Short mmCIF file of C-alpha atoms and ligand atoms in Angstrom, two decimals:
data_model
loop_
_atom_site.label_atom_id
_atom_site.label_comp_id
_atom_site.label_asym_id
_atom_site.label_seq_id
_atom_site.Cartn_x
_atom_site.Cartn_y
_atom_site.Cartn_z
CA UNK A 1 34.51 60.86 76.86
CA UNK A 2 38.24 61.43 75.95
CA UNK A 3 40.70 61.62 78.82
CA UNK A 4 41.45 65.02 79.76
CA UNK A 5 37.04 65.85 79.49
CA UNK A 6 37.17 62.96 81.84
CA UNK A 7 40.22 64.46 84.12
CA UNK A 8 39.36 67.99 84.13
CA UNK A 9 36.22 68.27 87.56
CA UNK A 10 39.09 66.04 89.30
CA UNK A 11 42.32 68.93 88.12
CA UNK A 12 40.21 71.37 88.84
CA UNK A 13 38.55 69.59 93.20
CA UNK A 14 42.54 69.06 93.55
CA UNK A 15 43.69 72.49 91.88
CA UNK A 16 41.41 74.44 94.31
CA UNK A 17 42.64 72.29 97.80
CA UNK A 18 45.92 72.57 97.77
CA UNK A 19 47.41 73.99 94.40
CA UNK A 20 48.53 71.24 92.57
CA UNK A 21 48.82 71.45 88.90
CA UNK A 22 47.79 68.22 86.40
CA UNK A 23 48.35 69.18 83.13
CA UNK A 24 50.31 68.14 79.94
CA UNK A 25 52.81 64.94 81.92
CA UNK A 26 50.97 64.25 85.05
CA UNK A 27 47.81 64.25 83.66
CA UNK A 28 48.78 60.55 82.95
CA UNK A 29 50.01 60.38 87.10
CA UNK A 30 46.37 61.55 87.90
CA UNK A 31 44.67 59.36 85.32
CA UNK A 32 46.66 55.71 86.83
CA UNK A 33 45.85 57.57 90.75
CA UNK A 34 42.40 57.83 90.34
CA UNK A 35 42.12 53.85 87.37
CA UNK A 36 42.91 52.54 91.02
CA UNK A 37 41.16 53.98 93.97
CA UNK A 38 38.43 53.37 91.58
CA UNK A 39 39.24 49.36 91.51
CA UNK A 40 40.64 50.00 95.55
CA UNK A 41 37.29 51.15 95.87
CA UNK A 42 35.26 49.34 93.89
CA UNK A 43 33.30 52.15 92.92
CA UNK A 44 31.59 51.52 88.77
CA UNK A 45 32.58 55.23 87.39
CA UNK A 46 33.98 58.29 87.89
CA UNK A 47 31.66 60.43 89.13
CA UNK A 48 30.71 58.29 91.42
CA UNK A 49 34.31 58.45 92.55
CA UNK A 50 34.78 61.99 92.56
CA UNK A 51 31.10 62.65 94.57
CA UNK A 52 33.23 60.58 97.05
CA UNK A 53 36.30 62.37 96.38
CA UNK A 54 34.60 65.72 97.66
CA UNK A 55 32.80 64.38 100.79
CA UNK A 56 35.27 62.02 102.19
CA UNK A 57 38.84 63.71 103.26
CA UNK A 58 40.50 60.73 104.15
CA UNK A 59 40.31 59.48 100.22
CA UNK A 60 40.76 62.74 99.01
CA UNK A 61 44.42 62.61 100.79
CA UNK A 62 44.15 58.64 100.33
CA UNK A 63 44.14 59.78 96.12
CA UNK A 64 46.86 63.14 97.56
CA UNK A 65 49.07 59.99 98.60
CA UNK A 66 49.46 58.14 94.69
CA UNK A 67 49.80 61.63 92.45
CA UNK A 68 52.78 63.16 95.10
CA UNK A 69 55.56 63.44 94.09
CA UNK A 70 57.60 62.40 96.11
CA UNK A 71 61.23 62.43 95.21
CA UNK A 72 64.16 63.01 97.44
CA UNK A 73 67.41 61.75 99.09
CA UNK A 74 69.81 63.07 101.52
CA UNK A 75 71.52 65.94 101.30
CA UNK A 76 70.39 67.14 97.96
CA UNK A 77 72.35 69.36 96.36
CA UNK A 78 74.55 69.89 99.72
CA UNK A 79 76.05 72.45 99.27
CA UNK A 80 72.67 74.04 100.63
CA UNK A 81 73.86 72.29 103.71
CA UNK A 82 77.01 73.80 104.06
CA UNK A 83 76.49 77.45 103.84
CA UNK A 84 73.23 76.33 106.14
CA UNK A 85 75.93 75.53 109.09
CA UNK A 86 79.32 77.48 108.38
CA UNK A 87 77.31 80.93 106.88
CA UNK A 88 73.22 81.63 107.50
CA UNK A 89 73.16 79.57 111.06
CA UNK A 90 76.50 81.88 112.12
CA UNK A 91 75.00 84.58 111.67
CA UNK A 92 71.12 84.08 112.39
CA UNK A 93 72.65 83.34 116.29
CA UNK A 94 74.28 86.34 116.78
CA UNK A 95 70.70 88.35 116.96
CA UNK A 96 68.82 84.65 117.91
CA UNK A 97 70.90 85.30 121.68
CA UNK A 98 68.87 82.58 124.09
CA UNK A 99 66.04 80.91 121.57
CA UNK A 100 66.28 78.14 119.26
CA UNK A 101 66.62 78.83 116.04
CA UNK A 102 63.88 77.53 114.10
CA UNK A 103 64.46 75.96 110.86
CA UNK A 104 60.65 74.69 108.38
CA UNK A 105 61.01 71.77 105.55
CA UNK A 106 58.13 72.51 103.40
CA UNK A 107 56.49 69.78 101.68
CA UNK A 108 59.65 67.66 102.82
CA UNK A 109 58.47 63.52 101.55
CA UNK A 110 58.98 60.82 103.30
CA UNK A 111 62.18 62.86 105.97
CA UNK A 112 65.65 63.04 104.32
CA UNK A 113 65.40 65.88 103.94
CA UNK A 114 64.75 66.97 106.92
CA UNK A 115 67.22 64.60 108.53
CA UNK A 116 70.04 65.77 106.88
CA UNK A 117 69.57 69.74 108.22
CA UNK A 118 69.03 66.87 111.62
CA UNK A 119 72.68 65.10 109.97
CA UNK A 120 74.50 68.52 109.13
CA UNK A 121 73.71 70.89 112.23
CA UNK A 122 75.12 67.56 114.49
CA UNK A 123 78.07 67.35 113.14
CA UNK A 124 79.11 71.55 112.69
CA UNK A 125 77.70 71.58 116.47
CA UNK A 126 77.41 68.61 118.05
CA UNK A 127 74.89 65.50 119.47
CA UNK A 128 73.20 68.55 121.81
CA UNK A 129 72.54 70.50 119.09
CA UNK A 130 68.09 70.10 119.44
CA UNK A 131 68.77 71.95 122.42
CA UNK A 132 70.46 74.65 120.11
CA UNK A 133 67.69 74.07 116.87
CA UNK A 134 64.66 73.29 115.66
CA UNK A 135 63.88 71.54 112.73
CA UNK A 136 60.09 70.77 111.44
CA UNK A 137 59.40 68.66 108.75
CA UNK A 138 55.68 69.47 107.39
CA UNK A 139 54.47 67.86 103.67
CA UNK A 140 50.47 66.71 102.76
CA UNK A 141 50.68 63.15 102.24
CA UNK A 142 50.16 61.51 105.39
CA UNK A 143 52.11 58.38 104.22
CA UNK A 144 55.16 60.11 102.56
CA UNK A 145 54.88 61.28 106.92
CA UNK A 146 54.92 57.92 108.43
CA UNK A 147 57.91 56.27 106.68
CA UNK A 148 59.73 59.53 107.78
CA UNK A 149 58.60 58.95 110.96
CA UNK A 150 59.99 55.24 110.97
CA UNK A 151 63.45 56.80 109.84
CA UNK A 152 64.65 53.71 108.05
CA UNK A 153 65.90 54.24 103.83
CA UNK A 154 67.19 52.15 101.27
CA UNK A 155 69.92 52.70 99.26
CA UNK A 156 68.42 54.86 97.27
CA UNK A 157 67.99 57.96 99.99
CA UNK A 158 71.61 57.74 100.36
CA UNK A 159 73.64 58.49 96.54
CA UNK A 160 74.36 61.19 98.06
CA UNK A 161 75.71 60.99 102.04
CA UNK A 162 79.55 60.62 101.95
CA UNK A 163 79.74 57.54 103.61
CA UNK A 164 81.34 58.74 107.82
CA UNK A 165 78.09 60.14 107.54
CA UNK A 166 75.97 56.00 106.68
CA UNK A 167 78.59 54.89 109.21
CA UNK A 168 78.41 58.39 111.99
CA UNK A 169 74.33 57.93 111.81
CA UNK A 170 72.77 55.75 110.76
CA UNK A 171 72.70 51.73 111.40
CA UNK A 172 71.76 49.30 109.61
CA UNK A 173 68.78 46.41 110.21
CA UNK A 174 66.82 43.86 108.37
CA UNK A 175 65.22 46.45 105.76
CA UNK A 176 67.70 48.64 105.34
CA UNK A 177 69.77 51.70 107.80
CA UNK A 178 67.01 53.25 110.85
CA UNK A 179 68.35 56.67 111.15
CA UNK A 180 69.77 56.88 114.83
CA UNK A 181 67.83 58.18 117.70
CA UNK A 182 69.70 61.98 118.36
CA UNK A 183 69.17 62.98 114.80
CA UNK A 184 65.42 61.26 114.66
CA UNK A 185 64.96 63.33 117.92
CA UNK A 186 65.96 66.49 116.56
CA UNK A 187 63.48 66.80 113.75
CA UNK A 188 59.17 66.85 114.02
CA UNK A 189 56.82 66.04 110.62
CA UNK A 190 53.66 68.23 110.64
CA UNK A 191 51.09 66.99 108.21
CA UNK A 192 50.15 70.35 106.82
CA UNK A 193 48.43 71.70 103.28
CA UNK A 194 51.05 74.44 102.30
CA UNK A 195 48.29 75.82 100.31
CA UNK A 196 45.65 75.28 103.63
CA UNK A 197 44.35 78.87 105.23
CA UNK A 198 46.33 79.14 108.43
CA UNK A 199 49.63 78.14 109.16
CA UNK A 200 50.00 77.85 113.33
CA UNK A 201 52.44 77.93 115.55
CA UNK A 202 54.59 75.78 115.12
CA UNK A 203 55.82 76.60 111.90
CA UNK A 204 55.37 80.10 112.55
CA UNK A 205 58.10 82.87 113.16
CA UNK A 206 61.04 80.81 111.51
CA UNK A 207 64.06 81.68 110.99
CA UNK A 208 65.08 79.48 108.34
CA UNK A 209 62.95 78.08 105.23
CA UNK A 210 63.57 74.73 103.04
CA UNK A 211 61.23 74.44 100.32
CA UNK A 212 63.28 72.84 97.49
CA UNK A 213 61.38 70.69 94.25
CA UNK A 214 58.28 70.93 95.66
CA UNK A 215 57.27 74.35 93.84
CA UNK A 216 56.61 73.29 90.87
CA UNK A 217 53.88 71.37 91.01
CA UNK A 218 51.56 74.09 91.51
CA UNK A 219 50.00 76.47 89.38
CA UNK A 220 50.96 79.44 88.57
CA UNK A 221 48.71 81.67 90.69
CA UNK A 222 49.05 78.58 93.97
CA UNK A 223 52.98 79.26 93.82
CA UNK A 224 52.64 82.77 93.98
CA UNK A 225 49.61 82.43 97.31
CA UNK A 226 51.79 79.56 98.45
CA UNK A 227 55.33 81.92 98.13
CA UNK A 228 53.51 84.27 100.18
CA UNK A 229 52.19 83.05 102.68
CA UNK A 230 55.80 81.28 103.39
CA UNK A 231 57.43 85.15 102.81
CA UNK A 232 54.90 85.37 105.94
CA UNK A 233 55.94 83.12 108.03
CA UNK A 234 59.95 84.08 107.75
CA UNK A 235 61.35 86.21 110.51
CA UNK A 236 63.35 89.85 109.71
CA UNK A 237 66.61 88.92 108.18
CA UNK A 238 65.43 85.34 107.57
CA UNK A 239 66.70 82.36 104.85
CA UNK A 240 64.58 80.47 101.97
CA UNK A 241 65.63 77.89 100.29
CA UNK A 242 65.13 77.21 97.06
CA UNK A 243 67.01 74.35 94.65
CA UNK A 244 68.65 75.97 92.61
CA UNK A 245 66.47 75.03 89.67
CA UNK A 246 62.80 76.94 90.58
CA UNK A 247 65.26 80.24 92.41
CA UNK A 248 64.56 83.01 90.34
CA UNK A 249 60.80 82.38 89.37
CA UNK A 250 59.75 83.40 93.22
CA UNK A 251 62.14 86.42 92.31
CA UNK A 252 58.83 89.48 92.66
CA UNK A 253 60.53 91.28 95.18
CA UNK A 254 58.24 89.99 98.05
CA UNK A 255 61.60 88.57 99.09
CA UNK A 256 65.32 89.87 98.44
CA UNK A 257 67.37 87.78 96.42
CA UNK A 258 71.02 87.22 97.77
CA UNK A 259 74.20 85.79 97.35
CA UNK A 260 76.03 83.44 99.76
CA UNK A 261 79.17 81.28 98.94
CA UNK A 262 77.48 81.42 94.95
CA UNK A 263 73.99 80.17 95.13
CA UNK A 264 71.47 82.37 95.03
CA UNK A 265 68.81 82.36 97.84
CA UNK A 266 66.00 84.64 99.44
CA UNK A 267 66.75 86.97 102.97
CA UNK A 268 63.71 88.26 104.36
CA UNK A 269 63.39 92.60 105.08
CA UNK A 270 66.92 93.39 103.09
CA UNK A 271 66.01 96.83 102.14
CA UNK A 272 68.63 98.17 99.42
CA UNK A 273 69.55 101.53 100.71
CA UNK A 274 68.86 103.00 96.96
CA UNK A 275 70.29 106.95 97.90
CA UNK A 276 73.23 105.23 99.61
CA UNK A 277 73.66 103.68 96.11
CA UNK A 278 73.90 106.82 94.27
CA UNK A 279 76.45 108.35 95.92
CA UNK A 280 78.97 106.12 95.04
CA UNK A 281 79.59 106.76 90.70
CA UNK A 282 79.21 103.11 90.32
CA UNK A 283 76.60 102.30 91.25
CA UNK A 284 75.43 100.24 88.36
CA UNK A 285 77.92 98.39 89.01
CA UNK A 286 77.18 97.47 92.41
CA UNK A 287 76.05 94.05 93.23
CA UNK A 288 72.85 94.59 95.16
CA UNK A 289 73.40 91.01 97.02
CA UNK A 290 74.67 90.53 100.90
CA UNK A 291 78.69 89.85 100.38
CA UNK A 292 78.94 86.22 101.01
CA UNK A 293 80.00 85.49 104.94
CA UNK A 294 83.96 84.06 106.13
CA UNK A 295 83.38 80.53 107.05
CA UNK A 296 84.12 78.59 110.30
CA UNK A 297 87.77 77.87 109.55
CA UNK A 298 88.52 79.79 106.15
CA UNK A 299 86.20 76.94 105.16
CA UNK A 300 84.73 79.39 102.77
CA UNK A 301 86.61 81.78 101.57
CA UNK A 302 85.35 84.56 99.18
CA UNK A 303 84.78 83.22 95.88
CA UNK A 304 88.41 83.93 93.53
CA UNK A 305 88.42 87.38 92.00
CA UNK A 306 88.67 85.20 88.70
CA UNK A 307 85.51 83.25 89.66
CA UNK A 308 83.29 86.68 89.74
CA UNK A 309 85.47 87.71 86.88
CA UNK A 310 84.26 84.78 84.46
CA UNK A 311 80.67 85.01 86.22
CA UNK A 312 80.57 89.02 84.13
CA UNK A 313 81.90 87.80 81.46
CA UNK A 314 79.26 84.73 80.75
CA UNK A 315 76.44 87.55 82.00
CA UNK A 316 77.60 89.97 79.43
CA UNK A 317 77.76 87.08 76.78
CA UNK A 318 74.39 86.03 77.41
CA UNK A 319 73.31 89.29 77.69
CA UNK A 320 73.91 89.86 74.04
CA UNK A 321 72.42 87.31 73.23
CA UNK A 322 69.41 88.25 74.53
CA UNK A 323 69.04 90.87 73.49
CA UNK A 324 70.26 89.94 69.56
CA UNK A 325 66.79 87.36 69.79
CA UNK A 326 64.42 90.18 71.66
CA UNK A 327 65.01 91.79 68.36
CA UNK A 328 64.75 89.34 66.80
CA UNK A 329 61.01 88.86 68.64
CA UNK A 330 61.67 85.61 70.28
CA UNK A 331 60.85 86.85 73.29
CA UNK A 332 60.41 83.97 74.95
CA UNK A 333 63.24 82.90 75.17
CA UNK A 334 65.29 86.43 75.42
CA UNK A 335 63.87 86.74 78.69
CA UNK A 336 64.74 82.68 79.47
CA UNK A 337 68.46 84.40 78.60
CA UNK A 338 67.92 87.29 80.76
CA UNK A 339 66.62 85.65 84.20
CA UNK A 340 69.96 83.17 83.12
CA UNK A 341 72.04 86.93 83.65
CA UNK A 342 70.13 87.88 86.83
CA UNK A 343 70.91 84.19 88.65
CA UNK A 344 74.29 84.71 87.81
CA UNK A 345 74.92 88.55 88.04
CA UNK A 346 71.75 90.22 89.88
CA UNK A 347 73.69 93.62 89.74
CA UNK A 348 73.15 93.76 86.28
CA UNK A 349 70.54 96.98 85.48
CA UNK A 350 70.67 95.82 82.02
CA UNK A 351 68.93 92.91 82.29
CA UNK A 352 66.47 93.80 84.48
CA UNK A 353 66.03 96.24 82.11
CA UNK A 354 66.30 94.80 78.51
CA UNK A 355 63.68 91.65 81.04
CA UNK A 356 61.41 94.21 81.78
CA UNK A 357 61.55 95.42 78.40
CA UNK A 358 60.07 91.98 76.64
CA UNK A 359 57.33 91.75 79.25
CA UNK A 360 56.25 95.04 78.04
CA UNK A 361 55.97 93.50 74.68
CA UNK A 362 54.56 89.70 75.88
CA UNK A 363 51.46 92.41 77.43
CA UNK A 364 53.02 90.84 80.65
CA UNK A 365 52.76 94.61 82.33
CA UNK A 366 52.27 93.12 86.89
CA UNK A 367 55.30 91.17 86.03
CA UNK A 368 57.10 93.60 83.68
CA UNK A 369 56.63 96.64 86.22
CA UNK A 370 57.65 94.42 89.27
CA UNK A 371 60.51 93.41 87.51
CA UNK A 372 61.22 97.16 86.60
CA UNK A 373 60.94 98.64 90.43
CA UNK A 374 62.93 95.70 91.17
CA UNK A 375 66.05 96.84 89.18
CA UNK A 376 65.62 99.92 90.00
CA UNK A 377 66.52 99.44 93.72
CA UNK A 378 69.64 99.69 91.54
CA UNK A 379 69.39 103.25 90.67
CA UNK A 380 66.80 104.95 91.29
CA UNK A 381 66.87 107.42 89.30
CA UNK A 382 67.79 105.32 86.28
CA UNK A 383 66.64 106.41 82.51
CA UNK A 384 65.60 103.48 81.57
CA UNK A 385 63.76 101.83 84.58
CA UNK A 386 61.17 105.38 84.10
CA UNK A 387 60.21 104.98 80.72
CA UNK A 388 59.58 101.65 80.81
CA UNK A 389 57.57 102.71 84.28
CA UNK A 390 55.25 105.16 81.43
CA UNK A 391 55.57 103.03 78.59
CA UNK A 392 53.98 100.88 81.54
CA UNK A 393 51.70 103.07 82.84
CA UNK A 394 50.84 104.37 78.78
CA UNK A 395 49.73 101.41 78.41
CA UNK A 396 47.30 100.48 80.85
CA UNK A 397 45.89 104.38 80.39
CA UNK A 398 47.50 105.55 83.49
CA UNK A 399 48.26 108.68 82.17
CA UNK A 400 49.05 111.19 84.90
CA UNK A 401 51.41 108.42 86.78
CA UNK A 402 52.97 107.53 82.84
CA UNK A 403 52.84 111.72 82.34
CA UNK A 404 54.72 112.04 85.93
CA UNK A 405 56.96 109.06 84.86
CA UNK A 406 58.42 110.56 81.50
CA UNK A 407 58.47 113.95 83.22
CA UNK A 408 61.10 112.58 85.14
CA UNK A 409 62.21 110.88 82.33
CA UNK A 410 62.81 114.36 81.14
CA UNK A 411 64.25 115.39 84.53
CA UNK A 412 67.58 113.37 84.01
CA UNK A 413 67.92 113.53 80.68
CA UNK A 414 66.80 116.39 79.64
CA UNK A 415 67.32 115.35 75.72
CA UNK A 416 65.36 112.06 75.71
CA UNK A 417 63.33 112.41 72.24
CA UNK A 418 61.40 109.83 73.76
CA UNK A 419 60.46 110.93 76.80
CA UNK A 420 59.28 114.17 75.49
CA UNK A 421 57.13 112.08 72.20
CA UNK A 422 55.17 110.70 74.63
CA UNK A 423 54.67 113.63 76.70
CA UNK A 424 53.28 114.97 73.43
CA UNK A 425 51.05 112.73 73.04
CA UNK A 426 49.37 112.44 76.65
CA UNK A 427 49.00 116.42 76.20
CA UNK A 428 47.77 116.84 72.76
CA UNK A 429 45.10 113.46 74.10
CA UNK A 430 44.01 115.48 77.48
CA UNK A 431 43.87 118.91 75.57
CA UNK A 432 46.22 120.29 76.58
CA UNK A 433 47.61 122.57 72.92
CA UNK A 434 50.13 124.20 73.52
CA UNK A 435 52.48 122.35 75.58
CA UNK A 436 51.78 119.37 73.07
CA UNK A 437 52.90 121.96 70.85
CA UNK A 438 56.64 122.19 73.22
CA UNK A 439 56.48 117.83 73.06
CA UNK A 440 56.51 117.67 69.35
CA UNK A 441 58.63 120.58 67.79
CA UNK A 442 61.36 120.00 70.84
CA UNK A 443 61.44 115.82 69.83
CA UNK A 444 61.89 117.21 66.31
CA UNK A 445 64.94 119.38 66.93
CA UNK A 446 66.58 116.57 69.53
CA UNK A 447 66.02 113.59 66.63
CA UNK A 448 67.42 116.89 64.47
CA UNK A 449 70.13 116.90 66.37
CA UNK A 450 70.68 113.84 68.32
CA UNK A 451 69.45 111.49 65.91
CA UNK A 452 67.19 108.45 66.27
CA UNK A 453 69.22 106.01 68.09
CA UNK A 454 69.51 108.21 71.33
CA UNK A 455 66.33 106.89 73.16
CA UNK A 456 67.29 105.89 76.19
CA UNK A 457 66.27 102.24 76.17
CA UNK A 458 68.08 99.43 76.06
CA UNK A 459 65.81 97.02 73.75
CA UNK A 460 63.39 99.72 71.50
CA UNK A 461 61.23 98.13 69.81
CA UNK A 462 59.55 100.78 67.74
CA UNK A 463 60.85 99.89 63.55
CA UNK A 464 59.51 102.78 62.02
CA UNK A 465 63.11 105.07 60.69
CA UNK A 466 63.63 107.80 62.76
CA UNK A 467 62.07 110.36 59.20
CA UNK A 468 58.58 108.94 59.91
CA UNK A 469 58.61 110.44 63.86
CA UNK A 470 59.59 113.69 62.53
CA UNK A 471 56.82 113.22 59.84
CA UNK A 472 54.40 112.62 62.70
CA UNK A 473 55.29 115.72 64.69
CA UNK A 474 54.82 117.58 62.58
CA UNK A 475 51.15 116.60 61.17
CA UNK A 476 49.97 117.12 65.16
CA UNK A 477 52.18 120.27 64.79
CA UNK A 478 49.72 120.96 61.38
CA UNK A 479 47.25 119.90 62.65
CA UNK A 480 47.21 120.86 67.22
CA UNK A 481 47.76 124.77 64.93
CA UNK A 482 44.91 124.62 62.43
CA UNK A 483 42.76 124.10 66.11
CA UNK A 484 42.23 120.47 65.49
CA UNK A 485 43.34 118.17 68.82
C1 LIG K 501 59.63 65.94 95.24
S1 LIG K 501 59.80 66.28 96.79
C2 LIG K 501 60.42 67.35 97.68
C3 LIG K 501 61.42 66.58 99.53
C4 LIG K 501 61.79 67.71 99.19
N1 LIG K 501 61.97 68.72 99.62
C5 LIG K 501 63.24 67.49 98.43
O1 LIG K 501 64.05 68.98 97.69
O2 LIG K 501 64.00 66.11 98.04
C6 LIG K 501 57.57 66.92 97.05
C7 LIG K 501 56.90 67.05 97.96
O3 LIG K 501 56.13 68.02 98.60
C8 LIG K 501 54.56 67.33 98.66
N2 LIG K 501 53.49 68.52 98.30
C9 LIG K 501 52.75 68.38 97.05
N3 LIG K 501 51.89 69.37 97.38
C10 LIG K 501 51.47 69.73 98.25
C11 LIG K 501 51.21 70.78 100.02
N4 LIG K 501 49.69 71.46 99.01
N5 LIG K 501 51.24 70.82 100.54
C12 LIG K 501 52.48 70.32 101.67
N6 LIG K 501 53.13 69.59 101.03
C13 LIG K 501 53.65 69.14 99.29
C14 LIG K 501 55.18 66.58 98.59
O4 LIG K 501 53.29 65.06 99.31
C15 LIG K 501 55.23 65.69 98.44
O5 LIG K 501 56.26 64.76 99.04
#
């Protein structure tokens, strides 16, 4: 039997129990882990080992310890710890008054990440930091947790640690550097499966979650489920960090993507005041992200203006490339670029709409709808947003919703021939000949007077010429006037 077939039931079991995916290049890791356990337990066949795995939780843990990726080090993406102490904590502490601020590290591996948090807190708020903060790290890997609790580390873990931190918070011993008791006592470690059904009290009502370099190992449905559970775990106005490579993938609208000091992270419960925005004529250019807070002693000044302009310039150039790729039907590449633009500049409305348009072409309607609605938080009267939502509803066969959306598009811009065209089609389909005729007549008039390009979409994937649309409308009109719908 070939390797993929042999591993298939193992992959299903692991996916079902903890959401991890072992496809493609990660298959080797799984195969090696199983081979090691077969030999250590002297089990003769894969089938026999599969039965053991299904009924012995300890054996399942042993295998997991071999196949999870535990790569981590102190102060990984150091800017996150700076934002934590200089921006998020001053902001949160003004609301939490008499209780500890709760910080959780989901997928903490051997402990470098939660200890980095504790060190940053001790460095910023003094040795008594534990009276103000609770720091909890959890992981599914028991072996990693025992190493975390021991708190002894060697060279590799220190690759991003400044000297004064190593000297101030660690003491050298025979087998490495031991973290000092003050920091060690300030972090609690728990064994917990992120893909489990219910999270315990110890990690609920959290103010800040670090969930970095973990989600990449889950299959897409598990990623969504876990992100939802983590969002539930957060207190209102709480924050969630992912690694910079993972952040944008989770921008599903569940939490709000915000920017602090040029870094993107998620915040719970930030609703964009759309009506407020509409009062401002420049609402399309205003950022949905919260302004960065002033840090302590001027350490986190607002980003210089030129940096913001450079970001905007880059976003616009990337947008042109993304549009060209979409028009070339290179949808996946175009999609990646739109995601890059949105991460650079979340208020770039046209990028949200281009992304939604591409997703419609890829038949990924749910994502297109979510993206479109997210973009429309910037401007609820976006013509393009209504057109795209109308198209999505039309493809799904939800004509009532589609009609509503196209009517709103016409309300926003009465000369939008595309909205009239689709309204004509829906009316014709529903047997409302009189209205359908009226809509098709409007389309012909608009196209003859204003031309084809005024359709209202940034990315319009239909490639037929204007004459063909006019011909189609005339054909429909003639048919309906002769009494055929
Ligand atoms: C690459 S490490 C990330 C460590 C740390 N967060 C960082 O960014 O440096 C990924 C960790 O996620 C843990 N993990 C994987 N699946 C998990 C699950 N279902 N529940 C909890 N932890 C899990 C692994 O055991 C591993 O320790």
